[in-house]
Coordinates of C-alpha atoms and ligand atoms in Angstrom, one line a residue:
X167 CA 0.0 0.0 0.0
X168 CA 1.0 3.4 -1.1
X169 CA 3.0 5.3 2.4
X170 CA 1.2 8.8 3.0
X171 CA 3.1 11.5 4.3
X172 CA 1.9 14.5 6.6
X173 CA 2.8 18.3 5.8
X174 CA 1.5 21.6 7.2
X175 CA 0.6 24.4 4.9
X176 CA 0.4 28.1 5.5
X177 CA -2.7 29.3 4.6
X178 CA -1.6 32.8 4.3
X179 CA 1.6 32.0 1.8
X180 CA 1.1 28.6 0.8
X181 CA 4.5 27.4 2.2
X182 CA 5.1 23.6 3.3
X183 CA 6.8 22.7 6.4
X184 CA 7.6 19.2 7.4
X185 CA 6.0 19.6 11.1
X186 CA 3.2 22.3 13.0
X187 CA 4.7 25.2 14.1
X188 CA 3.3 28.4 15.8
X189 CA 4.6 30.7 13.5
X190 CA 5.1 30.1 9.5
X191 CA 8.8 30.7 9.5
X192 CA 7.9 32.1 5.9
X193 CA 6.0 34.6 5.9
X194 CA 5.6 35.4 10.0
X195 CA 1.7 34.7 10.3
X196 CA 0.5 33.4 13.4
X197 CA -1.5 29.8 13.6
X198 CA -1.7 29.8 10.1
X199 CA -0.5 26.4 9.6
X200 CA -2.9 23.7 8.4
X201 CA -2.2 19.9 8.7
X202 CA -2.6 18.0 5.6
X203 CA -2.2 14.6 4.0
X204 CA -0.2 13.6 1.1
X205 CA -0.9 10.1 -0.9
X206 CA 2.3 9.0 -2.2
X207 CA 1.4 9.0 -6.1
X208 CA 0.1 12.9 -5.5
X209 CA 3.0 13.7 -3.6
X210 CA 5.1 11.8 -6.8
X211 CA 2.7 13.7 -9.5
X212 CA 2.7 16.8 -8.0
X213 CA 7.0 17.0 -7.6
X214 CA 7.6 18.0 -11.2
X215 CA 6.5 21.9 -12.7
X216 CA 2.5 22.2 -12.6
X217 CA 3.1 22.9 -16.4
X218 CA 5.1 21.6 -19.3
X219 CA 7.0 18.8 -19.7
X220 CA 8.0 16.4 -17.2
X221 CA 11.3 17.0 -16.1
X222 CA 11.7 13.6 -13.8
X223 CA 13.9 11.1 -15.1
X224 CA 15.7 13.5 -17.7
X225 CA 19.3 13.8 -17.1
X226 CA 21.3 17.1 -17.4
X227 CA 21.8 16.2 -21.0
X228 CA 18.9 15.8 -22.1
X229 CA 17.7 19.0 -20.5
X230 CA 20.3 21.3 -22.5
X231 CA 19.1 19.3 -25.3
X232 CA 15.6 20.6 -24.8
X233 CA 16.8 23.9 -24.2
X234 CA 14.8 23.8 -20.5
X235 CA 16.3 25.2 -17.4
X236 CA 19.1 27.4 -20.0
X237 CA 19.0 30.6 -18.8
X238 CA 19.1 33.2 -21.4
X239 CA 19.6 36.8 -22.0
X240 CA 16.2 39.3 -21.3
X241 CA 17.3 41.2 -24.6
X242 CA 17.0 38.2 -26.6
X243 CA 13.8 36.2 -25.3
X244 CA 10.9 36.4 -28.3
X245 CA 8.9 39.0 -27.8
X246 CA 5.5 37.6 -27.0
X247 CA 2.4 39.4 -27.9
X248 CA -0.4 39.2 -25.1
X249 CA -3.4 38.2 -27.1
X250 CA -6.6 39.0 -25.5
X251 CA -10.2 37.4 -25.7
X252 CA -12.8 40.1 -25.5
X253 CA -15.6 39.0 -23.6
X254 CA -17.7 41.5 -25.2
X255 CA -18.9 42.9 -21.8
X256 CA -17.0 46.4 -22.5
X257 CA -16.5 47.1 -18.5
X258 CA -15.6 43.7 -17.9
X259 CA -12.6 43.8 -20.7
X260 CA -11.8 47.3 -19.3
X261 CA -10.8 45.3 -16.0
X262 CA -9.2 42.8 -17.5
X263 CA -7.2 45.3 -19.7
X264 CA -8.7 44.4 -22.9
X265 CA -10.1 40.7 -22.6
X266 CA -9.0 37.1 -21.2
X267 CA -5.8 36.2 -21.8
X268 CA -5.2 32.7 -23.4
X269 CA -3.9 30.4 -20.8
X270 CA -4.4 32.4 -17.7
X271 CA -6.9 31.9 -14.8
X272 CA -8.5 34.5 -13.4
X273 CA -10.1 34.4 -10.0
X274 CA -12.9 36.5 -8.7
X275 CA -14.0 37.1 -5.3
X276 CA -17.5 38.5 -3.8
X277 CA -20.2 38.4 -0.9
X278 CA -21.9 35.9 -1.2
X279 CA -25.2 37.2 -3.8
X280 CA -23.4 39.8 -5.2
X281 CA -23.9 38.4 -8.8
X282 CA -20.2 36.5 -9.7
X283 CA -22.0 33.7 -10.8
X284 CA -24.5 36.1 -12.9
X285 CA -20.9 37.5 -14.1
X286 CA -19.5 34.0 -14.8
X287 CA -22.1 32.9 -17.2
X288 CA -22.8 36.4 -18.7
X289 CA -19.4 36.7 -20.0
X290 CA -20.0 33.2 -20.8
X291 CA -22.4 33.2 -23.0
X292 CA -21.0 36.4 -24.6
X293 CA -18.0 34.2 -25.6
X294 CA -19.8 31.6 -26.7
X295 CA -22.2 34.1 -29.1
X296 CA -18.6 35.6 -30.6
X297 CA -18.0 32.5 -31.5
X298 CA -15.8 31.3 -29.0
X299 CA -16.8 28.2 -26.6
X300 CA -17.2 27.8 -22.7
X301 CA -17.2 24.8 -19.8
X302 CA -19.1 26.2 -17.3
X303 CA -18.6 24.0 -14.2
X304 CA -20.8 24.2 -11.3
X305 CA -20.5 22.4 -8.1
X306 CA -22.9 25.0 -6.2
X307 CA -26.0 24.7 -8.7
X308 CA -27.1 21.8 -11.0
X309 CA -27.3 22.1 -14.4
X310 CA -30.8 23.1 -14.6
X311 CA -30.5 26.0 -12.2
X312 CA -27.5 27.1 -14.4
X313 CA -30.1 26.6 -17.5
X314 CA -32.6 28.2 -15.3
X315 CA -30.3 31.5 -14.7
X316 CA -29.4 31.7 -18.3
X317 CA -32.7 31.7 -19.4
X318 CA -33.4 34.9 -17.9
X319 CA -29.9 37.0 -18.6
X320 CA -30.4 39.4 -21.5
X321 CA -26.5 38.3 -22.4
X322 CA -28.0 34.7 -23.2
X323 CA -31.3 35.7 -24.6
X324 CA -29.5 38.2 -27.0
X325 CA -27.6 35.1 -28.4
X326 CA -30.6 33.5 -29.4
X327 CA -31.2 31.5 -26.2
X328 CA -29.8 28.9 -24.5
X329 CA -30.6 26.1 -27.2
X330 CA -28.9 28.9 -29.9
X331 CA -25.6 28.7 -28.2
X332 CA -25.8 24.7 -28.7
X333 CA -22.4 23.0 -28.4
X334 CA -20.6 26.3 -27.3
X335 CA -21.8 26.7 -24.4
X336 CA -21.3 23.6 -22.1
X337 CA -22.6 23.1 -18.6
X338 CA -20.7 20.5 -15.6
X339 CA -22.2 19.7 -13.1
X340 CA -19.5 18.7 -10.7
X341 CA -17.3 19.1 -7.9
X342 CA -14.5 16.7 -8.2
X343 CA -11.8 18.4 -10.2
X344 CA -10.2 15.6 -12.4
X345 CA -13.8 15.1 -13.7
X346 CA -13.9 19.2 -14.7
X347 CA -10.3 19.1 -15.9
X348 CA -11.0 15.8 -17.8
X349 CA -13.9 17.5 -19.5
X350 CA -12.0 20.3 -20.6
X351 CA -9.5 18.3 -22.3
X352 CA -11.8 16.5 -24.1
X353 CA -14.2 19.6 -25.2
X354 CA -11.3 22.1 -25.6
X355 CA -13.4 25.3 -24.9
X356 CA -11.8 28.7 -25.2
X357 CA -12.9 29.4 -20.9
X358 CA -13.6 27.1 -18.5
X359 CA -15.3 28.7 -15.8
X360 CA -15.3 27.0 -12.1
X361 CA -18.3 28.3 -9.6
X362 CA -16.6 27.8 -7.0
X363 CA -13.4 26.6 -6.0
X364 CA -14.7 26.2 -2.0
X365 CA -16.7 23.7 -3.5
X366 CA -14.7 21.7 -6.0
X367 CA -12.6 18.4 -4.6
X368 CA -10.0 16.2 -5.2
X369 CA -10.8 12.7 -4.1
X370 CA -6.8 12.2 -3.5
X371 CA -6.7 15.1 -1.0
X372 CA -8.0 13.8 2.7
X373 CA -9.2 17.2 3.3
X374 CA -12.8 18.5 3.4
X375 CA -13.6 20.9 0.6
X376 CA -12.5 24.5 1.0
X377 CA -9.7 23.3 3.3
X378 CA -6.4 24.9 2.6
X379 CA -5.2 22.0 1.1
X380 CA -8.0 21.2 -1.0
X381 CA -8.0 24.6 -2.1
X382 CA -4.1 24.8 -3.3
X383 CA -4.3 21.7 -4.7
X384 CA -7.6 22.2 -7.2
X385 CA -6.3 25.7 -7.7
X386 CA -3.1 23.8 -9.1
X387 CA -4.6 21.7 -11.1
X388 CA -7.0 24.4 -12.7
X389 CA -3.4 26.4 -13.5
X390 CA -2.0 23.1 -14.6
X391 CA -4.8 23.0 -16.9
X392 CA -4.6 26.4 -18.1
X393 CA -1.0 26.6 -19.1
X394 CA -1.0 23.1 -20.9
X395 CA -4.4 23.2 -22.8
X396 CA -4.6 27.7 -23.3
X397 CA -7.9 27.4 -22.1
X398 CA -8.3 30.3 -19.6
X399 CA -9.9 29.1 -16.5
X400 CA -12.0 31.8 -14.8
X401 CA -12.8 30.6 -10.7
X402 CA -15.2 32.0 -8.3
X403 CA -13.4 32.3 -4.7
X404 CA -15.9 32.9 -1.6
X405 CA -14.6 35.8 1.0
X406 CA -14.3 36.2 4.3
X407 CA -16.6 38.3 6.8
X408 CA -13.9 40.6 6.6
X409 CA -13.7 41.1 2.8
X410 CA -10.8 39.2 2.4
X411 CA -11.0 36.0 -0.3
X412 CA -11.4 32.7 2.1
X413 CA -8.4 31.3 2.7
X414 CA -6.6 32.0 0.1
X415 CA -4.1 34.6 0.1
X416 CA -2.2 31.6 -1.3
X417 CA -5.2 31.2 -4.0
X418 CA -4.0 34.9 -5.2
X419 CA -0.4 34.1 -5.3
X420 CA -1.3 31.1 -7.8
X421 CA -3.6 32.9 -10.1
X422 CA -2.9 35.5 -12.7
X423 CA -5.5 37.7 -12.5
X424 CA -7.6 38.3 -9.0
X425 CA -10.6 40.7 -9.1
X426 CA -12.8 41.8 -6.4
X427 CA -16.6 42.0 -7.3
X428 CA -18.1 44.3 -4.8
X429 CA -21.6 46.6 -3.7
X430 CA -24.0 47.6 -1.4
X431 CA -26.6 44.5 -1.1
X432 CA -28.9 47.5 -1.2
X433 CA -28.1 49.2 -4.2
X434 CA -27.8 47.8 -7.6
X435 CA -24.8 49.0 -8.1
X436 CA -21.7 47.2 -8.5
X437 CA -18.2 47.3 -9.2
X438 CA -15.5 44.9 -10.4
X439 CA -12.0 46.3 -9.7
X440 CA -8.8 44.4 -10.1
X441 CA -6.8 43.8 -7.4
X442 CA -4.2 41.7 -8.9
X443 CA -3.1 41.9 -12.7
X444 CA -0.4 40.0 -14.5
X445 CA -1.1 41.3 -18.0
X446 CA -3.1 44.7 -17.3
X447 CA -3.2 47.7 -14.7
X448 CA -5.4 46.8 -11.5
X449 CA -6.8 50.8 -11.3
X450 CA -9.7 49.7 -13.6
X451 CA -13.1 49.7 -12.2
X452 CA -15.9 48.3 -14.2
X453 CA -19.6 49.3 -13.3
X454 CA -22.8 47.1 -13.3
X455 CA -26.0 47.4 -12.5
X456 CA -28.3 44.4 -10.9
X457 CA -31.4 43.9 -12.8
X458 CA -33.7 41.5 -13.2
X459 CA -32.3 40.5 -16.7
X460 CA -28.9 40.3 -15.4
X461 CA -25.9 42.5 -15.0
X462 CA -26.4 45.9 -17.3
X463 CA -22.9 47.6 -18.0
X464 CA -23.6 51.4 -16.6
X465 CA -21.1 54.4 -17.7
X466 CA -21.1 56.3 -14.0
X467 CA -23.1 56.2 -11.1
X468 CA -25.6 58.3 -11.8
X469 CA -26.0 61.4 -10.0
X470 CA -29.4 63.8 -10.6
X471 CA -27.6 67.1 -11.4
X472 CA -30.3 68.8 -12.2
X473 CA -34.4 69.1 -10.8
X474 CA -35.3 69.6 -7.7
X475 CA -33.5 71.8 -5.0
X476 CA -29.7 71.3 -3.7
X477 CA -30.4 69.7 -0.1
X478 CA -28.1 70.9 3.1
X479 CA -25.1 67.9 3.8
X480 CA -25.3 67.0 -0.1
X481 CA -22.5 68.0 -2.5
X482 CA -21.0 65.8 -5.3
X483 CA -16.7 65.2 -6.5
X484 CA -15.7 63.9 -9.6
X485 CA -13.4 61.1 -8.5
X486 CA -10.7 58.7 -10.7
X487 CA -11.3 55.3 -11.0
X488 CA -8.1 54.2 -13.0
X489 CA -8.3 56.1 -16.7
X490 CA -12.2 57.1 -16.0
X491 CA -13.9 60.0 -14.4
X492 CA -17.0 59.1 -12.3
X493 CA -19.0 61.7 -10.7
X494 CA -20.0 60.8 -6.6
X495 CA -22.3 62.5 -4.1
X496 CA -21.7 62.8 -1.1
X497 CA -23.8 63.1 2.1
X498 CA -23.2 64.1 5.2
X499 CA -25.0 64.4 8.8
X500 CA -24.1 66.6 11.6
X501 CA -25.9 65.8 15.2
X502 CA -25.8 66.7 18.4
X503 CA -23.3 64.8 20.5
X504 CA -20.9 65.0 23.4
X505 CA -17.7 66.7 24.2
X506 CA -14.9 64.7 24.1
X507 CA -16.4 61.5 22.5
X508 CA -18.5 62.9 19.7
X509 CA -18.8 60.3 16.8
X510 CA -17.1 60.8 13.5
X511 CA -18.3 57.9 10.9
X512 CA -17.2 57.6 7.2
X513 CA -18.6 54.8 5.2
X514 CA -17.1 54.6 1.6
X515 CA -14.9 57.9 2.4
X516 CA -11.4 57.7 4.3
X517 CA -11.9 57.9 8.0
X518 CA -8.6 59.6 9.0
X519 CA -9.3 62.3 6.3
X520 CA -12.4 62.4 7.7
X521 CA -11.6 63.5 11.3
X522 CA -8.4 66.0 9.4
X523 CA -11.0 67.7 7.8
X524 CA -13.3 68.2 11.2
X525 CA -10.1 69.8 12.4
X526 CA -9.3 71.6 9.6
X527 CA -13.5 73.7 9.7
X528 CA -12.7 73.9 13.0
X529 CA -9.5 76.1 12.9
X530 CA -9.9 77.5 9.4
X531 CA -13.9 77.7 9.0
X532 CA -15.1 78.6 12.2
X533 CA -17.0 76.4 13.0
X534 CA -18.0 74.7 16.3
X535 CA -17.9 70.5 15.8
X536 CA -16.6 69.5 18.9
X537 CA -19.8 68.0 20.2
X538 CA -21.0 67.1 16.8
X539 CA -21.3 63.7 15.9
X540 CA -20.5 63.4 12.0
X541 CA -21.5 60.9 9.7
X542 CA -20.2 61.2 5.8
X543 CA -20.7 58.6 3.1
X544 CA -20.4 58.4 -0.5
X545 CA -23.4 57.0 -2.4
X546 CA -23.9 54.6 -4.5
X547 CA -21.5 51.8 -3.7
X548 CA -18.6 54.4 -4.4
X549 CA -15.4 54.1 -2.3
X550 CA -13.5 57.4 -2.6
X551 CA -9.8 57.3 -0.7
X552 CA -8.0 60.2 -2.8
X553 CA -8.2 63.7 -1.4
X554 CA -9.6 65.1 -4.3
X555 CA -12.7 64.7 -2.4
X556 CA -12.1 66.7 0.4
X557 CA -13.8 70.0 -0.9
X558 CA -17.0 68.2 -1.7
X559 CA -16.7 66.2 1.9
X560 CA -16.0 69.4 4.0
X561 CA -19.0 71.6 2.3
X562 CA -21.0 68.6 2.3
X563 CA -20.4 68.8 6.3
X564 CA -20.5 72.3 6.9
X565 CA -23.8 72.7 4.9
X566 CA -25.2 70.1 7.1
X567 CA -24.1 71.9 10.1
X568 CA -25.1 75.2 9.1
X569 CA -28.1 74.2 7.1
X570 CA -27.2 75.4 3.8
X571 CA -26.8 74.2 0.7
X572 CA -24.1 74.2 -2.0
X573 CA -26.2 75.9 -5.4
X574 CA -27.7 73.2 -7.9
X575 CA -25.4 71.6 -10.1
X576 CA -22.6 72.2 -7.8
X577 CA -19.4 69.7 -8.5
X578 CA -16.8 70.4 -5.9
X579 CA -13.0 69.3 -6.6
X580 CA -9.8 69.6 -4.6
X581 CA -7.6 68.8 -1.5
X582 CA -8.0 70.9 1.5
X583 CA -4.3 71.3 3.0
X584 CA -4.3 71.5 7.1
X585 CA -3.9 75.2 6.7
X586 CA -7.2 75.6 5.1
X587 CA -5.8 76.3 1.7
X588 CA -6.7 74.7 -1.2
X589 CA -4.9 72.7 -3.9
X590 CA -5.2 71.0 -6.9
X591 CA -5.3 67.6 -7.9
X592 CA -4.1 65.1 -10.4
X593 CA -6.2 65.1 -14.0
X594 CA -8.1 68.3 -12.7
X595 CA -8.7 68.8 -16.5
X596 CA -10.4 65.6 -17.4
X597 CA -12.3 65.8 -13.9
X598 CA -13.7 69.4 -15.0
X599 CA -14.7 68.6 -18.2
X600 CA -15.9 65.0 -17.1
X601 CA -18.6 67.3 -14.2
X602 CA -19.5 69.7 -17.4
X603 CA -20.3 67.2 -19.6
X604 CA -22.5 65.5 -17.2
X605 CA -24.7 68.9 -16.6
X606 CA -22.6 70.3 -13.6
X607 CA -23.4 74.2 -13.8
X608 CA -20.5 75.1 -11.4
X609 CA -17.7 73.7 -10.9
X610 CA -15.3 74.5 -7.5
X611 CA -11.6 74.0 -8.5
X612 CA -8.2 75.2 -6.0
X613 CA -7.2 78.4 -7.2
X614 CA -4.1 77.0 -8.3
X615 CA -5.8 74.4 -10.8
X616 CA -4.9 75.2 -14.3
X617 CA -7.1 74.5 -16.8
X618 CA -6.1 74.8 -20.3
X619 CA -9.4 76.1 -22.4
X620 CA -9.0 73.3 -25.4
X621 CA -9.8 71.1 -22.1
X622 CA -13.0 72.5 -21.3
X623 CA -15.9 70.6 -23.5
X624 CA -17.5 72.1 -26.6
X625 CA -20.4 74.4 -26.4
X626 CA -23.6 72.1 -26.4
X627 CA -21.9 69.3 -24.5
X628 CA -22.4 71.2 -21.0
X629 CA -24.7 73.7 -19.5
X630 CA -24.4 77.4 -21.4
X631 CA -24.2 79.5 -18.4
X632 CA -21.5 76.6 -16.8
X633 CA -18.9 78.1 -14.8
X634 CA -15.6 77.1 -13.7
X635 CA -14.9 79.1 -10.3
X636 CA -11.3 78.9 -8.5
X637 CA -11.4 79.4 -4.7
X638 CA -8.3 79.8 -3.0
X639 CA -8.9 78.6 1.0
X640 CA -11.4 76.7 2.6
X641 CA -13.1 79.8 4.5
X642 CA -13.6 81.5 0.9
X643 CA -15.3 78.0 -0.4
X644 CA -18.1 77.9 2.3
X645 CA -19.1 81.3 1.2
X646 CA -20.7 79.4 -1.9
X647 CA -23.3 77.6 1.0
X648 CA -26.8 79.3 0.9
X649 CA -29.7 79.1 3.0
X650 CA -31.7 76.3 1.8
X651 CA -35.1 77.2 0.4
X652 CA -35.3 72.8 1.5
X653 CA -34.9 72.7 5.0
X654 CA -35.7 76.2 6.2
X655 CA -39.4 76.0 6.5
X656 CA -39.0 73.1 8.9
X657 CA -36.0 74.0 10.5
X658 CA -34.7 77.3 12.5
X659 CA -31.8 79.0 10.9
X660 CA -29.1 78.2 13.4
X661 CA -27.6 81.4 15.0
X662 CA -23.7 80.1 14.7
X663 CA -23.2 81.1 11.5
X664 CA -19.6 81.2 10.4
X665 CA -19.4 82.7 7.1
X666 CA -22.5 84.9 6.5
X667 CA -21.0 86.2 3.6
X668 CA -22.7 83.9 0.6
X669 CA -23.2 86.9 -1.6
X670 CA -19.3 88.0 -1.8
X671 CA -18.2 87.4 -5.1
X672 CA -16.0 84.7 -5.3
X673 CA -12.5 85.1 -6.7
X674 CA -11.4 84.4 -10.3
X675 CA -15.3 83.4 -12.2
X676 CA -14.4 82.0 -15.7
X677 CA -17.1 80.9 -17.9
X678 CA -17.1 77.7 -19.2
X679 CA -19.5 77.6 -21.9
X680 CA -19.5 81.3 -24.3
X681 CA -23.2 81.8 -24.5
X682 CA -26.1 82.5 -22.4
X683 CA -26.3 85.9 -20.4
X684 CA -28.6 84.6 -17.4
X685 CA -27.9 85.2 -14.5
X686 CA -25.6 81.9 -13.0
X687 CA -25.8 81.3 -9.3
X688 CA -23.0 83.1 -8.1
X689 CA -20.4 85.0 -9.2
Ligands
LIG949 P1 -25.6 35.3 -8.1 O1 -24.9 35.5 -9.4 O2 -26.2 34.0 -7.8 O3 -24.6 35.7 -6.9 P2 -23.3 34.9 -6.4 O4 -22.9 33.9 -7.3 O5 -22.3 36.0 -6.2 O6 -23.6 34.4 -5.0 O7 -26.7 36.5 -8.0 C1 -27.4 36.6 -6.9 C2 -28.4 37.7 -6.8 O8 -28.6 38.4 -8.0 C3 -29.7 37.0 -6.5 O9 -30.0 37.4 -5.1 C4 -30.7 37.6 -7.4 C5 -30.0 38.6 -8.1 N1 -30.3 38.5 -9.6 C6 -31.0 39.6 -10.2 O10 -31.4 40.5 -9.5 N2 -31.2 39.5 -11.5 C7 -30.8 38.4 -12.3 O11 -31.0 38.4 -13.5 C8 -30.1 37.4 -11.6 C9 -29.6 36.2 -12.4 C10 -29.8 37.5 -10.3
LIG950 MG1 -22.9 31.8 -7.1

């Protein structure tokens, strides 16, 4: 009978170590390490590469022969070109950098519901109606809840239906993975998609599914498969309360391409973002919309420029996501609280800015938030980190707290410095004309933003009486806050007014668009 061995894995880098310790010497993680058991023809088959050819048995010979193991000059390896298979869905390849890559495997993680299966067979089926053919191998739903989903996507409808996409679109129902990596052999498709790889087996590894060992050795495999065959092989991964994907930090290392599908379970809005890339940048968001067809591809968050009256605590930023401009609002919520433990709450903003820009209306704004609790968040699903959006965060707050409100149309862009000046920020051009172009009719920039006029859209492509308005400090930008005609009839004007100037002209007005006398307003 075949002699088994025992290792211990780390579940944080994947290392092996011969007995359990407290500590993976490797990486430094605590109790990380995960007792497994090897059979002693897995152990044999999995000694050699994962890919290639076998190099047991082949003396030193016979390798230069081959040319394997040479080492060569970097000036003189081919050049390779990194062909890409669109998958059609245009903010899916914008992720990906311009499609799948032949021979790669991707992995994507996500809450659980957030719509990575929906994804999976989406991009699917979009493969399969450009021609190209897909495996996709379910161990969480049988084949008639797969045929069940498809029949209500749009992607698969468009394609003529599940029955219309015939051959090319093949559905496993499996969880052991020699059966799923046999299959693909035999069919050859262009992706092989795996839903999910918590789920999937080997019957070798005396692990339970979704164990650390399990997991690196099916996530092997499914590279083993992808580098000999060129089929890319696109996984699902399940995460952690935390966000993180389960278990695996080692998945990521293995993989080539790890992407993070993530949203509000309350909001139909979601976003892919890469947070791993071998062949493409990882600043790429791509944006989706839950509907009951399916995923829809949307260009931005949507954000109601115009109609109805600009609330108190409301102001909007046009942040980067990678390459693209997206315009987010922003709300905010001053209460009453105590001194010396007042709250301070950012969800989908940075917290630490968060409390420097409290300080920073405090000292530079006048005004009083040391027994304010304040809550900011960005809407939508939107995560904004980069201080571009601290103008829009620190109006948004002190119109809450002063009950006024920023005029409508108002997109608010720059860093606020600790001492309360303003400044610009990276592609301040492209975030201009991104906020004109989507019906902003003024637009707050740092007074030391240039902005070239060949940057500024074409007339009919933003509001006419658009203006671009440069404020120089913090104190000067709150002067743009009005008393809202919203909130005033139910609430009191508060008497702790800091800046009661709104109707001082603002320094340095530049219109945007050439026509159009009416009055804008301000300036
Ligand atoms: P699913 O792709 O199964 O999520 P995951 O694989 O990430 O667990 O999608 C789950 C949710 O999406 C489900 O709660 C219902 C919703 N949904 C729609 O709103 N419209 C649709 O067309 C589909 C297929 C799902
Ligand atoms: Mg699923």
């Amino acid at each position: 009978m075949a002699k088994s061995r025992t290792e211990f894995l780390c579940r944080e880098c994947g290392a092996n170590h011969p007995k359990w310790l407290g500590k993976c010497p490797d990486c430094g993680a605590w109790d990380s390490l995960e007792k497994f058991t090897v059979e002693a023809e897995a152990a044999k088959a999995g000694a050699g590469p994962i890919w290639g050819a076998p190099t047991e048995g082949a003396d030193a010979d016979e390798l230069a022969r081959s040319g394997i193991g040479r080492a060569i000059a970097l000036g003189s390896v081919p050049e390779a070109m990194v062909p890409r298979i669109p998958t059609g869905i245009g903010e899916f390849d914008r992720v990906l950098g311009g499609g799948i890559v032949p021979g790669s495997v991707l992995l994507i993680g996500g809450d659980p519901g957030i719509g990575k299966s929906t994804l999976l067979m989406q991009a699917a089926a979009s493969i399969a109606a450009r021609g190209g053919s897909a495996l996709y191998a379910s161990s969480e739903e049988s084949p008639q809840q797969v045929r069940l989903r498809a029949e209500r996507l749009e992607a698969v409808v468009k394609a003529g239906g599940a029955a219309a996409l015939g051959e090319r679109l093949l559905v496993l129902g499996e969880t052991n993975v020699a059966r799923i990596v046999e299959q693909a052999r035999r069919s050859k498709p262009t992706v092989v998609l795996v839903d999910s790889i918590q789920l999937v087996h080997r019957a070798d590894v005396s692990a339970a599914p979704g164990s650390i060992a399990q997991l690196r050795r099916c996530c092997l495999d499914l590279v083993g498969l992808a580098k000999s065959t060129g089929a890319s092989v696109m996984v699902v991964g399940h995460v952690t309360k935390e966000g993180a994907l389960a278990g695996p930090k080692l998945l990521e290392h293995l993989v080539d391409v790890v992407l993070s599908f993530e949203g509000d379970r309350h909001s139909a809005v979601r976003v892919v973002r890469g947070v791993k890339n071998r062949f493409g940048s990882t600043q790429e968001i791509g944006l989706f919309e839950m509907r009951g067809d399916g995923l829809a591809e949307v260009e931005s968050v949507r954000v109601p420029l115009t109609g109805g009256p600009a609330a108190p605590g409301c102001a909007f930023v046009s942040t980067m996501a990678g390459t693209r401009c997206l315009l987010g609002e922003i709300h905010a919520l001053v209460a009453t609280g105590f001194l010396g433990s007042a709250k301070r709450r950012a969800s989908g903003l940075d917290a630490s800015r968060l409390a420097m820009l409290i300080a920073v209306l405090e000292k530079h704004g006048g005004l009083r938030l040391a027994d304010q609790d304040v809550f900011a968040q960005s809407l939508g699903g939107l995560k904004i980190a980069e201080p571009a959006a601290d103008l829009a965060v620190a109006l948004a707050i002190s119109g809450a707290f002063l009950h006024r409100a920023l005029p409508q149309g108002t997109v608010a862009i720059g860093e606020v410095g600790l001492t309360g000046e303003l400044r610009t920020v990276p592609q301040i051009e492209q975030r201009v004309h991104e906020s004109l172009r989507r019906g902003a009719r003024v637009v707050l920039v740092p007074a030391s933003a240039r902005i070239s006029d060949s940057a500024r859209p074409q007339r009919g492509e933003c509001a006419s009486d658009a203006q671009i308005v440069k404020v120089g400090t913090i104190a000067r930008a709150l002067e743009f806050l009005t008393p809202s005609q919203r909130t005033l009839a139910a609430e009191p004007k508060p008497s702790r007014t800091a800046t009661p100037a709104a109707d001082r002209s603002p320094e340095g007005t530049r219109r945007a668009g050439s026509g159009a006398a009416s009055g804008p307003p301000i300036g």
